[in-house]
Coordinates of C-alpha atoms (C1' of nucleotides) in Angstrom, one line a residue:
Chain A
M1142 CA 146.9 194.1 254.1
K1143 CA 147.8 190.8 252.5
T1144 CA 150.9 189.0 253.4
P1145 CA 152.9 188.4 250.3
V1146 CA 153.1 184.8 249.2
T1147 CA 156.2 183.3 250.6
I1148 CA 158.0 180.1 250.0
D1149 CA 159.7 177.9 252.6
L1150 CA 163.4 178.4 252.7
Q1151 CA 164.3 174.8 252.3
R1152 CA 162.0 174.4 249.3
A1153 CA 163.3 177.7 247.8
S1154 CA 166.9 176.6 248.1
R1155 CA 166.1 173.3 246.5
L1156 CA 164.5 175.1 243.5
L1157 CA 167.3 177.6 243.2
K1158 CA 169.8 174.8 243.3
L1159 CA 168.1 173.2 240.4
L1160 CA 167.9 176.5 238.5
G1161 CA 171.6 177.2 239.3
D1162 CA 172.7 175.2 236.4
P1163 CA 173.0 177.1 233.1
T1164 CA 171.6 174.2 231.0
R1165 CA 168.5 173.7 233.2
L1166 CA 167.9 177.4 233.6
T1167 CA 168.0 177.9 229.9
M1168 CA 165.7 174.9 229.5
M1169 CA 163.1 176.4 231.8
K1170 CA 163.3 179.8 230.0
L1171 CA 162.8 178.0 226.7
L1172 CA 160.0 175.8 227.9
K1173 CA 158.2 178.8 229.3
S1174 CA 157.4 179.8 225.7
H1175 CA 157.8 176.6 223.7
E1176 CA 157.1 173.0 224.3
C1177 CA 160.3 171.1 223.4
C1178 CA 161.3 167.5 223.2
V1179 CA 164.6 165.9 224.2
C1180 CA 166.1 165.7 220.7
E1181 CA 165.6 169.4 220.2
F1182 CA 167.5 170.2 223.4
V1183 CA 170.3 167.8 222.2
E1184 CA 170.6 170.1 219.2
I1185 CA 170.4 173.3 221.1
F1186 CA 172.8 172.5 223.8
K1187 CA 175.1 170.3 221.8
M1188 CA 175.1 167.8 224.6
S1189 CA 174.5 164.1 224.7
Q1190 CA 171.0 162.8 224.8
P1191 CA 171.4 161.1 228.2
A1192 CA 172.7 164.4 229.7
I1193 CA 169.6 166.2 228.4
S1194 CA 167.3 163.4 229.7
Q1195 CA 169.0 163.6 233.1
H1196 CA 168.5 167.4 233.4
L1197 CA 164.9 167.0 232.4
R1198 CA 164.4 164.3 234.9
K1199 CA 165.6 166.5 237.7
L1200 CA 163.3 169.2 236.6
R1201 CA 160.4 166.8 236.4
D1202 CA 161.1 165.1 239.7
I1203 CA 160.6 168.3 241.5
G1204 CA 157.6 169.1 239.4
L1205 CA 158.9 172.1 237.5
V1206 CA 158.1 170.5 234.1
K1207 CA 155.6 168.0 232.9
E1208 CA 155.8 165.7 229.9
E1209 CA 153.4 164.5 227.3
R1210 CA 154.0 161.8 224.8
K1211 CA 153.0 162.6 221.3
G1212 CA 153.9 159.6 219.1
Q1213 CA 157.5 158.8 219.5
W1214 CA 158.3 162.1 221.0
I1215 CA 157.9 163.3 224.5
F1216 CA 157.2 167.0 224.8
F1217 CA 158.1 168.8 227.9
S1218 CA 156.5 172.0 229.1
V1219 CA 156.5 174.2 232.2
N1220 CA 154.2 173.0 234.9
E1221 CA 152.4 176.1 235.7
S1222 CA 150.4 174.5 238.4
H1223 CA 153.5 173.9 240.5
E1224 CA 152.9 175.2 244.0
D1225 CA 155.8 177.5 243.7
Y1226 CA 155.3 178.6 240.1
P1227 CA 154.9 182.3 240.9
F1228 CA 158.4 182.1 242.4
I1229 CA 159.8 180.4 239.4
E1230 CA 158.1 182.7 237.0
S1231 CA 159.4 185.8 238.7
I1232 CA 162.9 184.4 238.3
L1233 CA 162.5 183.5 234.6
G1234 CA 161.0 186.9 234.0
H1235 CA 164.4 188.4 234.6
L1236 CA 166.1 186.3 231.9
P1237 CA 166.5 187.4 228.3
D1238 CA 164.3 185.4 226.0
Q1239 CA 165.9 182.5 224.2
N1240 CA 163.9 182.5 221.1
E1241 CA 167.0 182.6 219.0
S1242 CA 167.7 179.0 219.8
I1243 CA 164.3 178.0 218.5
V1244 CA 164.6 180.2 215.4
E1245 CA 167.9 178.6 214.6
L1246 CA 166.5 175.2 215.2
E1247 CA 163.7 176.0 212.8
S1248 CA 166.0 177.4 210.1
Q1249 CA 167.9 174.1 210.3
G1250 CA 164.7 172.2 209.8
L1251 CA 165.4 170.5 213.1
R1252 CA 162.3 171.8 215.0
V1253 CA 160.1 168.8 215.7
C1254 CA 156.6 169.6 214.4
C1255 CA 154.3 167.1 215.8
K1256 CA 152.1 166.1 212.8
Chain B
M38 CA 157.4 200.4 226.2
K39 CA 160.4 199.6 228.3
T40 CA 162.2 196.3 228.0
P41 CA 162.3 194.8 231.4
V42 CA 165.8 194.6 233.0
T43 CA 167.2 191.2 232.2
I44 CA 170.3 189.4 233.4
D45 CA 172.6 187.3 231.3
L46 CA 171.8 183.6 231.7
Q47 CA 175.3 182.5 232.7
R48 CA 175.5 185.2 235.4
A49 CA 172.0 184.3 236.6
S50 CA 172.8 180.6 236.9
R51 CA 175.9 181.5 238.9
L52 CA 173.9 183.6 241.3
L53 CA 171.2 181.0 241.6
K54 CA 173.7 178.3 242.3
L55 CA 175.1 180.3 245.2
L56 CA 171.6 180.9 246.5
G57 CA 170.8 177.3 246.1
D58 CA 172.2 176.4 249.4
P59 CA 169.9 176.7 252.4
T60 CA 172.6 178.2 254.6
R61 CA 173.6 180.9 252.1
L62 CA 170.0 181.7 251.2
T63 CA 169.1 182.2 254.8
M64 CA 172.1 184.3 255.3
M65 CA 171.1 186.6 252.4
K66 CA 167.6 186.9 253.8
L67 CA 168.9 187.7 257.2
L68 CA 171.5 190.2 255.9
K69 CA 168.8 192.0 254.0
S70 CA 167.4 193.3 257.2
H71 CA 170.3 193.0 259.7
E72 CA 174.0 193.4 259.6
C73 CA 175.5 190.3 261.0
C74 CA 179.0 189.1 261.9
V75 CA 180.5 185.6 261.6
C76 CA 180.0 184.6 265.2
E77 CA 176.3 185.4 265.1
F78 CA 175.9 183.1 262.2
V79 CA 177.8 180.4 264.0
E80 CA 175.2 180.6 266.7
I81 CA 172.2 180.8 264.3
F82 CA 173.3 177.9 262.1
K83 CA 175.0 175.8 264.7
M84 CA 177.8 175.3 262.3
S85 CA 181.6 175.7 262.7
Q86 CA 183.1 179.1 262.3
P87 CA 185.2 178.1 259.2
A88 CA 182.1 176.8 257.5
I89 CA 180.3 180.1 258.0
S90 CA 183.4 182.0 256.9
Q91 CA 183.5 180.0 253.7
H92 CA 179.9 180.6 252.9
L93 CA 180.3 184.3 253.4
R94 CA 183.5 184.3 251.3
K95 CA 181.5 182.8 248.4
L96 CA 178.9 185.4 248.7
R97 CA 181.4 188.2 248.9
D98 CA 183.5 186.9 246.0
I99 CA 180.6 187.3 243.7
G100 CA 179.8 190.7 245.3
L101 CA 176.5 189.8 246.9
V102 CA 177.6 190.9 250.4
K103 CA 180.1 193.4 251.6
E104 CA 182.0 193.5 254.9
E105 CA 183.0 196.3 257.2
R106 CA 185.3 195.8 260.1
K107 CA 184.1 197.3 263.4
G108 CA 186.7 196.6 266.1
Q109 CA 187.3 193.0 266.4
W110 CA 184.2 192.1 264.5
I111 CA 183.6 192.1 260.8
F112 CA 180.0 192.9 259.9
F113 CA 178.5 191.7 256.7
S114 CA 175.6 193.3 254.8
V115 CA 173.9 192.9 251.5
N116 CA 175.6 194.8 248.7
E117 CA 172.7 196.7 247.3
S118 CA 174.8 198.2 244.5
H119 CA 175.5 194.8 243.0
E120 CA 174.6 195.0 239.3
D121 CA 172.1 192.2 239.7
Y122 CA 170.7 193.3 243.0
P123 CA 167.1 193.8 241.7
F124 CA 167.2 190.2 240.6
I125 CA 168.4 189.0 244.0
E126 CA 166.0 191.2 245.8
S127 CA 163.0 189.8 243.9
I128 CA 164.1 186.3 245.0
L129 CA 164.6 187.3 248.6
G130 CA 161.2 189.0 248.5
H131 CA 159.5 185.6 248.2
L132 CA 161.1 184.2 251.3
P133 CA 159.6 184.4 254.8
D134 CA 161.4 186.8 257.0
Q135 CA 163.9 185.3 259.4
N136 CA 163.7 187.7 262.2
E137 CA 163.0 184.9 264.7
S138 CA 166.7 183.8 264.5
I139 CA 167.7 187.4 265.4
V140 CA 165.2 187.6 268.2
E141 CA 166.4 184.3 269.6
L142 CA 169.9 185.5 269.4
E143 CA 169.1 188.7 271.3
S144 CA 167.2 186.8 273.9
Q145 CA 170.3 184.7 274.6
G146 CA 172.3 187.8 274.8
L147 CA 174.4 186.7 271.9
R148 CA 173.6 189.5 269.5
V149 CA 176.7 191.5 269.0
C150 CA 176.0 195.1 269.7
C151 CA 178.9 197.1 268.4
K152 CA 179.6 199.6 271.1
Chain C
dA52 C1' 204.4 192.3 275.0
dC53 C1' 200.8 189.0 276.0
dA54 C1' 196.3 186.7 276.4
dG55 C1' 191.8 186.4 274.7
dT56 C1' 188.5 186.8 271.0
dA57 C1' 187.1 187.1 266.0
dT58 C1' 187.9 185.8 261.6
dA59 C1' 190.5 183.6 257.5
dT60 C1' 192.9 180.2 255.3
dA61 C1' 194.8 175.4 254.4
dA62 C1' 194.3 170.7 253.9
dG63 C1' 191.7 166.6 253.9
dC64 C1' 187.6 163.9 253.2
dA65 C1' 182.9 162.2 252.0
dT66 C1' 179.4 163.0 249.1
dA67 C1' 177.1 165.3 245.2
dT68 C1' 177.1 166.7 240.5
dG69 C1' 177.4 166.6 235.5
dC70 C1' 178.9 164.5 232.1
dC71 C1' 180.1 160.3 229.2
dT72 C1' 179.4 155.4 227.0
dA73 C1' 176.7 151.4 226.7
dT74 C1' 172.4 149.4 226.9
dA75 C1' 167.4 149.0 227.6
dT76 C1' 162.7 150.4 226.5
dA77 C1' 158.9 152.5 223.8
dC78 C1' 156.8 153.8 219.7
dG79 C1' 155.9 154.1 214.4
dC80 C1' 156.0 152.2 210.1
dA81 C1' 156.9 148.9 206.5
Chain D
dT1168 C1' 157.8 140.9 213.0
dG1169 C1' 161.7 143.7 212.4
dC1170 C1' 164.1 148.2 211.8
dG1171 C1' 164.7 153.0 212.8
dT1172 C1' 164.1 156.8 215.9
dA1173 C1' 163.3 158.8 220.5
dT1174 C1' 163.9 158.5 225.2
dA1175 C1' 165.4 156.4 229.7
dT1176 C1' 168.4 154.1 232.8
dA1177 C1' 172.8 152.1 234.5
dG1178 C1' 177.5 152.5 235.5
dG1179 C1' 181.7 154.9 235.6
dC1180 C1' 184.6 158.9 236.2
dA1181 C1' 186.5 163.6 236.9
dT1182 C1' 185.4 167.5 239.3
dA1183 C1' 182.8 170.4 242.6
dT1184 C1' 180.8 171.1 247.1
dG1185 C1' 180.3 171.4 252.0
dC1186 C1' 182.0 170.2 255.9
dT1187 C1' 185.7 169.1 259.3
dT1188 C1' 190.2 170.1 262.1
dA1189 C1' 194.4 172.6 262.5
dT1190 C1' 196.6 176.7 262.1
dA1191 C1' 197.4 181.6 260.8
dT1192 C1' 196.1 186.4 261.2
dA1193 C1' 194.0 190.6 263.2
dC1194 C1' 192.3 193.3 266.7
dT1195 C1' 191.4 194.5 271.9
dG1196 C1' 192.5 195.3 276.4
dT1197 C1' 195.8 194.6 280.3

DNA sequence: ACAGTATATAAGCATATGCCTATATACGCA
DNA sequence: TGCGTATATAGGCATATGCTTATATACTGT
């Protein structure tokens, strides 16, 4: 019988603390299905650009997201090779999908399409 | 096809924030398999009694644990009928079991056995 | 009623958090 | 090179958090 994959309690609490912010949690759920860049999040969350950058930095510092520059934009996406990704994924799986934000963004012509 | 049970993002982030503290997260994991009272947690976490009480209060205020007085002790346990219990349970399921703390407590004769 | 034990609450304090504004840096294009 | 856009960093500030000590409350047993 296999022991289920477990995650150290200290590490788990650090991750949960990061996800325990509505902005960051929504970001992760969004990023799970869509790469996004900072300026898109600014629109979605109606929040200042630095505030968005700071949230993303926290997520990146702990390895939950990765970034890729494409021209003048930096696209963020979920880092699926994070050691604790299965844990994260199981949490995100319980959340309602946030496609509406993306659809709305597109309908406003604000979705960044990297040409 | 059934839609998987989802939990509102605001509620989810509130729960995750609460679990994002190592003490509270450990408490929840412990309580999942053992009823405990405040004084046991004081021993386990080597933390002041008010600190423990305050953590438990937060967990109780949001309905994650329930309490039952037995004589001079108040025993806490996980509230399995919490609306979001499946979510909580799936998180706790990823954590290594904490039976060692209980065993240690017993070996020191500090486990409260409610007579 | 009183002493001892268990728990809760209050108040205070140091630090962390989440936001803001101002500014710096990086890239693309004319 | 210089301008516009995207992002990052710095500094400041209000509020939240997690702990402490002191004190109140609740129950038990004599």
